[in-house]
PDB file of C-alpha atoms in Angstrom:
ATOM      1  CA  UNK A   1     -83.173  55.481 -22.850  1.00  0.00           C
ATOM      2  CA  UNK A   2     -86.619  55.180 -24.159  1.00  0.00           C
ATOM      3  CA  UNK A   3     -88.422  57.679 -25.922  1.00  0.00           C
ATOM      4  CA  UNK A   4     -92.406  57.595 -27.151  1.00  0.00           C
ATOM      5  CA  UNK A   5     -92.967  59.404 -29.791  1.00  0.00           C
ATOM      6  CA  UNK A   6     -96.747  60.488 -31.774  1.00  0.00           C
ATOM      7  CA  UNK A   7     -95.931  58.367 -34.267  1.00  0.00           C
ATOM      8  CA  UNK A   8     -98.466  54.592 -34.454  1.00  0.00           C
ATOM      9  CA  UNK A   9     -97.339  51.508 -35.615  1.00  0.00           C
ATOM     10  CA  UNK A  10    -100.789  50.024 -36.240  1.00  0.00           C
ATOM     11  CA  UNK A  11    -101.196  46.865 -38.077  1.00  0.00           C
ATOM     12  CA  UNK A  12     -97.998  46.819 -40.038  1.00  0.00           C
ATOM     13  CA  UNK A  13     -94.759  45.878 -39.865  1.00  0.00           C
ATOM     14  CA  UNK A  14     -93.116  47.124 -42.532  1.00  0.00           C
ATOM     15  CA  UNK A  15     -93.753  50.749 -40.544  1.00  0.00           C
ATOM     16  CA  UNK A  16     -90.313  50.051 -38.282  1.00  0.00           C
ATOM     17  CA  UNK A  17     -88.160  50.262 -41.140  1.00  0.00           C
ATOM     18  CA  UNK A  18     -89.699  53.479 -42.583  1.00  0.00           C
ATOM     19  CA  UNK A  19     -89.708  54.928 -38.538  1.00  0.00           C
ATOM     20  CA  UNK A  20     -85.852  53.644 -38.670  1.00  0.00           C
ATOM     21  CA  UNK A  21     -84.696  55.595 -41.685  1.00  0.00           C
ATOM     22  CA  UNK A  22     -86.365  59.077 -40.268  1.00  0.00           C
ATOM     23  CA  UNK A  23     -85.046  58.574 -36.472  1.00  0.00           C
ATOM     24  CA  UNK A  24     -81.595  57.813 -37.373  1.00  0.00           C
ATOM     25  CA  UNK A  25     -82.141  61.101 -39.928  1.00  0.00           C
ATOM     26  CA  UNK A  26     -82.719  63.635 -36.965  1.00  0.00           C
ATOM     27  CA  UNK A  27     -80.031  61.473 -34.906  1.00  0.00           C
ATOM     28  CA  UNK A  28     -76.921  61.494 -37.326  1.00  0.00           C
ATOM     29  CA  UNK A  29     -75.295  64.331 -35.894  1.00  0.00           C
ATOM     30  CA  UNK A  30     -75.039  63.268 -32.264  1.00  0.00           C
ATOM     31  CA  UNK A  31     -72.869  60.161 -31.204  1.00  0.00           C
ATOM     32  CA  UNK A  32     -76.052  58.266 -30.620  1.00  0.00           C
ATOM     33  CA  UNK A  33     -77.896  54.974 -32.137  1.00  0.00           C
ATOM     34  CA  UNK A  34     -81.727  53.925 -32.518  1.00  0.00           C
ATOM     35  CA  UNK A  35     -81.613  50.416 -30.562  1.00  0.00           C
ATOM     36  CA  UNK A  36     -84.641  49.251 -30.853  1.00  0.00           C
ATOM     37  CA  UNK A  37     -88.502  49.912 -32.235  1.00  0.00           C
ATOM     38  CA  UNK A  38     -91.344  49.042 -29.767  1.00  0.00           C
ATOM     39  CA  UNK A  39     -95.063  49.879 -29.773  1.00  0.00           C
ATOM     40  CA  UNK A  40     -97.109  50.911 -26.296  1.00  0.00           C
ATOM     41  CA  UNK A  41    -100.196  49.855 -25.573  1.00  0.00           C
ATOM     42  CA  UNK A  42    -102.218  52.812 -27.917  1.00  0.00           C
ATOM     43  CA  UNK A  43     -99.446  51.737 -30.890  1.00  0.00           C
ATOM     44  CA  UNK A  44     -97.547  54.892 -30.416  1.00  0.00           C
ATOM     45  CA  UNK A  45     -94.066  54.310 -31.364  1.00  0.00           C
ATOM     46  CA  UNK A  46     -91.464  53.810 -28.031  1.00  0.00           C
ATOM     47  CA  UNK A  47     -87.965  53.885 -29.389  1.00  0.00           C
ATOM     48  CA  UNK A  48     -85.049  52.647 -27.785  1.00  0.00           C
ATOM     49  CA  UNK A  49     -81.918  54.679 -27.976  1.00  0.00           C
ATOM     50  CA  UNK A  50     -78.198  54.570 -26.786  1.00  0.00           C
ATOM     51  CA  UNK A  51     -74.718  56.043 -26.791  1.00  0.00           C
ATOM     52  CA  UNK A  52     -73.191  59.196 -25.543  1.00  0.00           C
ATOM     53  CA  UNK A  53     -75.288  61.586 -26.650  1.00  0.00           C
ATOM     54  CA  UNK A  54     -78.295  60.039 -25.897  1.00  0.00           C
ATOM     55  CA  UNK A  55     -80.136  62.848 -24.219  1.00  0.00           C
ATOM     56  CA  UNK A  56     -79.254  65.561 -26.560  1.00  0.00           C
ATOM     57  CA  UNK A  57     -80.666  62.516 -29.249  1.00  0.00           C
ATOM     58  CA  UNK A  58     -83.652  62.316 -27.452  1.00  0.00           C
ATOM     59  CA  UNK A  59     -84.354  65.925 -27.193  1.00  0.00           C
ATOM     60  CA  UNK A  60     -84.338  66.413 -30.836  1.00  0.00           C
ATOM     61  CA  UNK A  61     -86.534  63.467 -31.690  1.00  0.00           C
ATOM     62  CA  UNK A  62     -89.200  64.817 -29.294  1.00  0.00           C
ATOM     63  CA  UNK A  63     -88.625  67.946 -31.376  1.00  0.00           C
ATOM     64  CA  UNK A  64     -89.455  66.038 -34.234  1.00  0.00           C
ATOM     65  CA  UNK A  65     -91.987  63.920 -33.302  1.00  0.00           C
ATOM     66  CA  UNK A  66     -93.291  65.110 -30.226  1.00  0.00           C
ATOM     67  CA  UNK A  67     -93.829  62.935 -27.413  1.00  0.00           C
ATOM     68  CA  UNK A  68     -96.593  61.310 -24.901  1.00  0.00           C
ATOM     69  CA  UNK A  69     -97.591  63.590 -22.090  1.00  0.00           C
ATOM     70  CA  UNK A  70     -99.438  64.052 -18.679  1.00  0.00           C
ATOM     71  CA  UNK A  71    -102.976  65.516 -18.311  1.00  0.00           C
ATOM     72  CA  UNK A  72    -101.823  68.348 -16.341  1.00  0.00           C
ATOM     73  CA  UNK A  73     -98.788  69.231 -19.072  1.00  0.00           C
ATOM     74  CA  UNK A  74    -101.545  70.242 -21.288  1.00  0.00           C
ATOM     75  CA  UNK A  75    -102.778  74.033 -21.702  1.00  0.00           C
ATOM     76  CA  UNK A  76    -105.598  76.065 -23.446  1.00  0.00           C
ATOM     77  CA  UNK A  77    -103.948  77.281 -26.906  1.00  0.00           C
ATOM     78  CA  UNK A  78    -101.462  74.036 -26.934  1.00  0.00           C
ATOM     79  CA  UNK A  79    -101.289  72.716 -30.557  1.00  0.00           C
ATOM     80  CA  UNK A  80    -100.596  69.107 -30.813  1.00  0.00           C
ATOM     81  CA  UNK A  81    -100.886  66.902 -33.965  1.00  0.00           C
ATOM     82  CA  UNK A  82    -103.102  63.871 -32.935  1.00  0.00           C
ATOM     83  CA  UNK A  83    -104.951  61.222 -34.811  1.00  0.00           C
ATOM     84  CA  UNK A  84    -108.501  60.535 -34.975  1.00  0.00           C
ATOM     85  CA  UNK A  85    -109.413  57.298 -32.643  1.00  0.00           C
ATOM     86  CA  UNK A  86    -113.252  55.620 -32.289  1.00  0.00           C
ATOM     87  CA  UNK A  87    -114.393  57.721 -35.368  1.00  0.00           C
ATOM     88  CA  UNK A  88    -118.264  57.369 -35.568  1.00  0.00           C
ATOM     89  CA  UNK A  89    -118.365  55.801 -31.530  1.00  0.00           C
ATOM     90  CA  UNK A  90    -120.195  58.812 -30.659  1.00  0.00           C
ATOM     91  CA  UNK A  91    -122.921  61.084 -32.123  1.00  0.00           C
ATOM     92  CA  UNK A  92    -121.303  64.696 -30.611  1.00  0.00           C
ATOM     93  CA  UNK A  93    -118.201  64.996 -32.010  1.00  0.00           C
ATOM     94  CA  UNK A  94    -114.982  62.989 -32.619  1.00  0.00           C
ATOM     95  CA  UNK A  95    -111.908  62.125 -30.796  1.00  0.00           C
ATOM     96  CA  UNK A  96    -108.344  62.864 -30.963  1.00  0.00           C
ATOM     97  CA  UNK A  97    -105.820  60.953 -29.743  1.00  0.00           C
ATOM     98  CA  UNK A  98    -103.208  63.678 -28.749  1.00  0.00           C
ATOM     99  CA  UNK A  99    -100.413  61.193 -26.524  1.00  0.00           C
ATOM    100  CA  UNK A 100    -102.402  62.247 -22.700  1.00  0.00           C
ATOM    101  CA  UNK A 101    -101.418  59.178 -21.104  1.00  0.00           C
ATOM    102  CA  UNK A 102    -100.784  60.137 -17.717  1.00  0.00           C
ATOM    103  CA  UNK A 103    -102.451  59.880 -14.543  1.00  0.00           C
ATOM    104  CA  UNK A 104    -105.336  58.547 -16.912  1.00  0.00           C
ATOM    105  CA  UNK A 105    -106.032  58.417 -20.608  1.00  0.00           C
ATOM    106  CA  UNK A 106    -107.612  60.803 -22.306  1.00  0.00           C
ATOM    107  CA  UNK A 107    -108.404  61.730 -25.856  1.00  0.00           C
ATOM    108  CA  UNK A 108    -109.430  65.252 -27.099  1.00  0.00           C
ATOM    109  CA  UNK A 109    -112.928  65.805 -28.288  1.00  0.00           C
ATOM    110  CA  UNK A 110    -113.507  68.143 -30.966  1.00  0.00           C
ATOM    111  CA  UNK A 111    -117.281  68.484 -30.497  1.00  0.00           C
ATOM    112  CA  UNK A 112    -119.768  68.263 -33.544  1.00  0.00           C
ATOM    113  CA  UNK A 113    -121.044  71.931 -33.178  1.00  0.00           C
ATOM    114  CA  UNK A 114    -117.491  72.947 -33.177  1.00  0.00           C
ATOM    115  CA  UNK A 115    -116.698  71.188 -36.144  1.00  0.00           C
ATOM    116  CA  UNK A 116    -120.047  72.322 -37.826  1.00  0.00           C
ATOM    117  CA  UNK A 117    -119.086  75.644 -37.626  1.00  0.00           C
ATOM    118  CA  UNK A 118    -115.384  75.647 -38.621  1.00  0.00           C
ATOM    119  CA  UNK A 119    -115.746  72.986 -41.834  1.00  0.00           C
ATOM    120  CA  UNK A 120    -119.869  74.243 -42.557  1.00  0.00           C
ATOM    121  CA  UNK A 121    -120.377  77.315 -41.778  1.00  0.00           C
ATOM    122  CA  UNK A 122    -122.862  76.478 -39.052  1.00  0.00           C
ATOM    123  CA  UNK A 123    -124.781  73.768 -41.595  1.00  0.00           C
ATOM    124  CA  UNK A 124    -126.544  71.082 -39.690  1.00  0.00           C
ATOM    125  CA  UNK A 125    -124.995  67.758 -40.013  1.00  0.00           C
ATOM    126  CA  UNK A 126    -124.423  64.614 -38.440  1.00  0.00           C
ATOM    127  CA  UNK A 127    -120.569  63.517 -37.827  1.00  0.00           C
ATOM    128  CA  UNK A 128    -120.956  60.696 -40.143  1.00  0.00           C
ATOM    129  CA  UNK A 129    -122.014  63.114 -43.029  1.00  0.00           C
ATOM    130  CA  UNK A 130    -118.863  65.355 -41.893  1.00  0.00           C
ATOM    131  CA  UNK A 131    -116.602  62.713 -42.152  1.00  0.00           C
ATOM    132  CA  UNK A 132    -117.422  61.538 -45.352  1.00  0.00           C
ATOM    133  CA  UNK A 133    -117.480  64.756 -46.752  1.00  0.00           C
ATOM    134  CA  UNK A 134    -113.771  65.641 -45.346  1.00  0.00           C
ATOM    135  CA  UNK A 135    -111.800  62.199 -45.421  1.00  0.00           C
ATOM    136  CA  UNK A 136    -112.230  61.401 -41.592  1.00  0.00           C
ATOM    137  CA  UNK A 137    -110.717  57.723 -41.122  1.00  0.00           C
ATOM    138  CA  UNK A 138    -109.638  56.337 -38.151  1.00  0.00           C
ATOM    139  CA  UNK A 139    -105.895  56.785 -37.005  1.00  0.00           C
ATOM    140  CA  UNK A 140    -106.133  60.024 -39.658  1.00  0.00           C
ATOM    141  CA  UNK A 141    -103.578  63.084 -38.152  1.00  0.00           C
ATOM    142  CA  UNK A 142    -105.324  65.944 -37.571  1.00  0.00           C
ATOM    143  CA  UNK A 143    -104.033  69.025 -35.812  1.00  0.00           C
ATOM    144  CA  UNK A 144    -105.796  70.264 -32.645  1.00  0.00           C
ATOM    145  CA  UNK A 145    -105.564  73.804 -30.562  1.00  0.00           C
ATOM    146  CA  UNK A 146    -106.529  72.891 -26.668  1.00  0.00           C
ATOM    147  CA  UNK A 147    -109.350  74.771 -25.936  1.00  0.00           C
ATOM    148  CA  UNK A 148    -110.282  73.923 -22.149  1.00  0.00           C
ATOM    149  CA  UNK A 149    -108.643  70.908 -19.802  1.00  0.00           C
ATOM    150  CA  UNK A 150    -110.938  70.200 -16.869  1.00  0.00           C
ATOM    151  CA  UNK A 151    -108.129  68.172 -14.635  1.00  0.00           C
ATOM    152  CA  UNK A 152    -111.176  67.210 -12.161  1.00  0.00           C
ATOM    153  CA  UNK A 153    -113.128  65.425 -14.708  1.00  0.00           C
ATOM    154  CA  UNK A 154    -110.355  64.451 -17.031  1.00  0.00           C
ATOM    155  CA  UNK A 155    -111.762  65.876 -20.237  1.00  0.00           C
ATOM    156  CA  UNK A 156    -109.998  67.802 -23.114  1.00  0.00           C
ATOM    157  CA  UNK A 157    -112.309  70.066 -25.093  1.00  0.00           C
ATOM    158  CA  UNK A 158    -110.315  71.232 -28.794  1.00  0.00           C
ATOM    159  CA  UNK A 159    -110.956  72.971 -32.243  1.00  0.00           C
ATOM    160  CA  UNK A 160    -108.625  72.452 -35.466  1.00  0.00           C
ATOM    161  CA  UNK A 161    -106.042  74.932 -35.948  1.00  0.00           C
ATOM    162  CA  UNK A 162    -106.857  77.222 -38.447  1.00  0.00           C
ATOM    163  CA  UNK A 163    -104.223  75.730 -40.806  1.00  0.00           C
ATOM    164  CA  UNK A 164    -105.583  72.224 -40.639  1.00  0.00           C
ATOM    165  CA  UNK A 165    -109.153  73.942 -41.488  1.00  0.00           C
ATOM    166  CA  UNK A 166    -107.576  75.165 -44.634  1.00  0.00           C
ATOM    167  CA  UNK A 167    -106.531  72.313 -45.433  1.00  0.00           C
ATOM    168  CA  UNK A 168    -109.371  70.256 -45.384  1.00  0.00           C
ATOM    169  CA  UNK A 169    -111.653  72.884 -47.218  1.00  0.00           C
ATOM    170  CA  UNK A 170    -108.906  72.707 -49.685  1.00  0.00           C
ATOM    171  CA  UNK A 171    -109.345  69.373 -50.312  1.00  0.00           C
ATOM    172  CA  UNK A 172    -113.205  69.194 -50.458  1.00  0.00           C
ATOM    173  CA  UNK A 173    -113.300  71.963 -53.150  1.00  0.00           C
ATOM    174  CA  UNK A 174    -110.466  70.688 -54.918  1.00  0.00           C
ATOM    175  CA  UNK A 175    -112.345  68.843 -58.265  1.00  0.00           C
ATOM    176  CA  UNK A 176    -109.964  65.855 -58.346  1.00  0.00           C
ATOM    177  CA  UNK A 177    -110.906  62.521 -56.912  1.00  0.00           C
ATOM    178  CA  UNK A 178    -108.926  61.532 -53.462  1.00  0.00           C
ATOM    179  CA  UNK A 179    -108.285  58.556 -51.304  1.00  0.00           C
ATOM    180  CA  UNK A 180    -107.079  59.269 -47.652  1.00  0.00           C
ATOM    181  CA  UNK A 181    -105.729  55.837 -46.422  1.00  0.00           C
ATOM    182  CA  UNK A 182    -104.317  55.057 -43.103  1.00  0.00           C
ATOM    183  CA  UNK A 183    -102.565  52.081 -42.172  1.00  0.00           C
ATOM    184  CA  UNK A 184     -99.984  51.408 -44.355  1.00  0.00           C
ATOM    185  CA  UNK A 185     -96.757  52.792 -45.608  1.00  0.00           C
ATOM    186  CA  UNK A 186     -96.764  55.444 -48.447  1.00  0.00           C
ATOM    187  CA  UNK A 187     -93.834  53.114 -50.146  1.00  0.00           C
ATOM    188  CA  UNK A 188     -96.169  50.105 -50.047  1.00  0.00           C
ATOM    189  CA  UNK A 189     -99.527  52.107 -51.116  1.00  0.00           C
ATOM    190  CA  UNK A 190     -97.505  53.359 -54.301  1.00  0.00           C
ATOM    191  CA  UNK A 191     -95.913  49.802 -55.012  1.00  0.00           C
ATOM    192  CA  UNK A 192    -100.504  48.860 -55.228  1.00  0.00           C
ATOM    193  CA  UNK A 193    -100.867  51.488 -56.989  1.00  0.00           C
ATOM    194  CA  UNK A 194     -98.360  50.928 -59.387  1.00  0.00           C
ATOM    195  CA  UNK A 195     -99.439  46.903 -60.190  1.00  0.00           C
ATOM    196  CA  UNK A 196    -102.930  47.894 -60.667  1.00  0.00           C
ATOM    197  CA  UNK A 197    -102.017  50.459 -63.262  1.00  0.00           C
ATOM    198  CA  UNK A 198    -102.930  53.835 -62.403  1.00  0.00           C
ATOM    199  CA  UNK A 199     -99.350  54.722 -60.786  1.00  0.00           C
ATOM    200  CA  UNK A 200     -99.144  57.358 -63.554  1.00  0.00           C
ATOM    201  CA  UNK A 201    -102.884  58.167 -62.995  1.00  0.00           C
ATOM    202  CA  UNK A 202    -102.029  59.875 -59.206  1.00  0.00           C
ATOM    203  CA  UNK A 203    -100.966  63.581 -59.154  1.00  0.00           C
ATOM    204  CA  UNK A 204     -99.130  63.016 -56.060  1.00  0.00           C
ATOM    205  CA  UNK A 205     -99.422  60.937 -52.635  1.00  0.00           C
ATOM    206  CA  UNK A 206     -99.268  63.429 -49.435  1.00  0.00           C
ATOM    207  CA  UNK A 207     -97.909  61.780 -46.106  1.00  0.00           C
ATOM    208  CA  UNK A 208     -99.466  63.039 -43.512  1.00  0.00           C
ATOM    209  CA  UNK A 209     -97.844  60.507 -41.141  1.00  0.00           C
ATOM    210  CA  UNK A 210     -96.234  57.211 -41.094  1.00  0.00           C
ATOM    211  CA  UNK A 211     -98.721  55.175 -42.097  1.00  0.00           C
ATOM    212  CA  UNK A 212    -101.023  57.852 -43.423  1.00  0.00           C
ATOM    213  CA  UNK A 213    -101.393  59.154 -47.058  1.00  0.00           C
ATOM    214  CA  UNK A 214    -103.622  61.226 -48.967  1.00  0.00           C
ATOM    215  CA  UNK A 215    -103.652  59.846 -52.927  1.00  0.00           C
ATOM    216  CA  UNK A 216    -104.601  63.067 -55.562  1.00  0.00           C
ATOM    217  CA  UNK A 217    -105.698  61.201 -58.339  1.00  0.00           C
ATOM    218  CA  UNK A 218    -105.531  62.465 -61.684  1.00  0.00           C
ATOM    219  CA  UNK A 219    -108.426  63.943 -63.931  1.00  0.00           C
ATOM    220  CA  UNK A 220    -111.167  61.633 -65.338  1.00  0.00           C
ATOM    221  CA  UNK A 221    -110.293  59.461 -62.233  1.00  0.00           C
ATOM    222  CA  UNK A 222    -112.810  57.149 -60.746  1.00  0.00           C
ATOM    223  CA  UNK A 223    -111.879  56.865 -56.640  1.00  0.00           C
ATOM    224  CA  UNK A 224    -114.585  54.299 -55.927  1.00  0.00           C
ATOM    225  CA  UNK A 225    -112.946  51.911 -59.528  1.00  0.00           C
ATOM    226  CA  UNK A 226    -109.481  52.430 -58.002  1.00  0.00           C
ATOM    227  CA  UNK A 227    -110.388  51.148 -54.184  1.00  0.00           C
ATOM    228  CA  UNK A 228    -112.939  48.403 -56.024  1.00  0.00           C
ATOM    229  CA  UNK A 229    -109.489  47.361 -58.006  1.00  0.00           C
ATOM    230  CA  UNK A 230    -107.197  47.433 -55.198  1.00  0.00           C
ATOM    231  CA  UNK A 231    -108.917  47.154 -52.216  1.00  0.00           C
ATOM    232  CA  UNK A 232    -108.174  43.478 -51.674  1.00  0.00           C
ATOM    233  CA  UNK A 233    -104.461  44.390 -50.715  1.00  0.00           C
ATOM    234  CA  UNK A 234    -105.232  46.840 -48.584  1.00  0.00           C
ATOM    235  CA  UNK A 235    -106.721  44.535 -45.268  1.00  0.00           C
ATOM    236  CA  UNK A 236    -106.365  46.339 -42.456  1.00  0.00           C
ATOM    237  CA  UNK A 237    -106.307  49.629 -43.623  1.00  0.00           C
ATOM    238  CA  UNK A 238    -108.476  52.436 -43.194  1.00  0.00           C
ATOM    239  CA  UNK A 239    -109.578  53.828 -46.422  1.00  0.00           C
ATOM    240  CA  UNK A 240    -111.967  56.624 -47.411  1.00  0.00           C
ATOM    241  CA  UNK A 241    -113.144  58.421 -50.477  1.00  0.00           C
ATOM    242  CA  UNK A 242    -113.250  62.053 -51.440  1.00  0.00           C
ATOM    243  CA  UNK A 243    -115.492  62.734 -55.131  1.00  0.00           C
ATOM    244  CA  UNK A 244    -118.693  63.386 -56.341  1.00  0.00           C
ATOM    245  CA  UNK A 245    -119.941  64.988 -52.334  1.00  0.00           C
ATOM    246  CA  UNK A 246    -124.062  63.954 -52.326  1.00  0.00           C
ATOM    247  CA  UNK A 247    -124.080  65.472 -48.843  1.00  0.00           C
ATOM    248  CA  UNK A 248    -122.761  68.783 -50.057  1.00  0.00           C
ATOM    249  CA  UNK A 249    -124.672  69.165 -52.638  1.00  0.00           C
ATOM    250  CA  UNK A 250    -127.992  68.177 -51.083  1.00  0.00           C
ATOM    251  CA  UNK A 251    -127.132  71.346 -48.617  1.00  0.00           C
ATOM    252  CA  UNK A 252    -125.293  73.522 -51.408  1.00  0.00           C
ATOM    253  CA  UNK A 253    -122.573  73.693 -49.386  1.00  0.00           C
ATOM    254  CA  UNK A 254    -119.056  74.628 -52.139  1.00  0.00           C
ATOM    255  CA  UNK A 255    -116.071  74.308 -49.726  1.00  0.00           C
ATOM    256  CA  UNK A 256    -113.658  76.979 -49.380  1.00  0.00           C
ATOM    257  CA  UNK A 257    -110.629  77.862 -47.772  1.00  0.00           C
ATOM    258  CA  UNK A 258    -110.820  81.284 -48.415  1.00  0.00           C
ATOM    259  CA  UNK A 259    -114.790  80.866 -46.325  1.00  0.00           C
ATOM    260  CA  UNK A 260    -117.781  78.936 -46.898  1.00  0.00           C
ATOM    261  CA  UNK A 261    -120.280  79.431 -49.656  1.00  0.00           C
ATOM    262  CA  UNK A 262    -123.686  78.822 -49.629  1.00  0.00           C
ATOM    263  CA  UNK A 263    -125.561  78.698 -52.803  1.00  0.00           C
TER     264      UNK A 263
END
């Protein structure tokens, strides 16, 4: 039986192994083994998995990880944990990559007015200058609430939860210097890390997926030295950097969770 899950295997292989160790996690307790680890043709993950118990296996690794989906199985007020896809391909807003593969595929916009108000407080600014400011990369997760499906046209319209707003105003006001890098294992990013010497430099790496991390450097820490040191070994990756914000600053925007402030 094969299962696709919202989990990409982009550009590196050493992503089965970590997938392997979670599925057969969720798995263990049901007579049931992870065959085989495929990719489909948008890199989300398509395991293959057999024994007795494979549908009761299956069920909880959709629980887990969700799963790829029709057009028409999606609803105003759904929240589904996407990635980012074609960041920057369009001036009005960006695109989310939620699993809609079915009859056609199609990726939720989020659009720039939207985002403008719920990162900005209404600010004017262009998506690049958004991005930037908040750690958009492409293949970054970000979590989505459906706010129209127009089944005619095939278009998605969505906002960010609330939570994943919080978040990323979190991170913008926090003063320490960030990395957000997708494409590459958190195991693997901290083994870099580690050989260039600031291993005990990083407060902690968050996963936000398989292949994407958030680095907290420490205090006093230079984001744009690190990525100059280490940036050679990390081809293929998506990287981008969160410190000193000229953008915000130029508009006196101070990040917030608990609201925007405007100087």
């Amino acid at each position: 039986m094969d299962v696709t899950i919202l989990e990409k295997l982009y550009r590196n292989s050493g992503a089965e192994e970590s997938l392997r160790t979670q599925v057969q996690s969720v798995i263990s307790d049901f007579d049931a083994e992870l065959e085989e680890i495929r990719k489909n043709f948008r890199a989300w993950a398509v395991l293959r998995i057999r024994g007795p118990e494979v549908e009761e296996a299956a069920e909880e690794i959709v629980k887990e990880f969700d799963t790829v989906r029709s057009l028409f199985d999606v609803s105003p007020g759904d929240v589904i944990y996407g990635r980012i896809v074609d960041l920057y391909r369009v001036g009005y807003g960006i695109y989310v990559d939620i699993g809609v593969v079915g009859p056609e595929v199609v990726d939720a916009l989020v659009p720039l007015y939207r985002l403008r108000e719920q990162l900005l407080d209404g600010e004017k600014a262009s998506i690049r200058d958004i991005g930037r400011s908040f750690g958009f990369v492409e293949n970054m997760p970000l979590e989505v609430e459906i706010v129209e499906v127009n089944e005619e046209r095939g278009e998605i319209e969505a906002r960010l939860t609330d939570e994943q707003v919080e978040y990323l105003l979190e991170m913008a006001a926090d003063p320490y210097d960030r990395m957000i890098v997708a494409g590459i294992t958190r195991k693997r990013l901290q083994r870099i890390l580690n050989r260039a010497g600031f291993g005990r430099r990083v407060i902690r790496i968050e996963r936000w997926g398989l292949l994407e991390n958030e680095v907290v450097f420490d205090e006093g820490v230079d984001a744009p030295g690190v990525l100059a040191k280490i940036g050679p070994y990390l081809r293929g990756a998506e990287v981008e950097l969160i410190y000193d914000d000229k953008f915000l600053e130029r508009i006196g925007f101070i990040p917030s969770p608990e609201g925007p402030i405007l100087e």
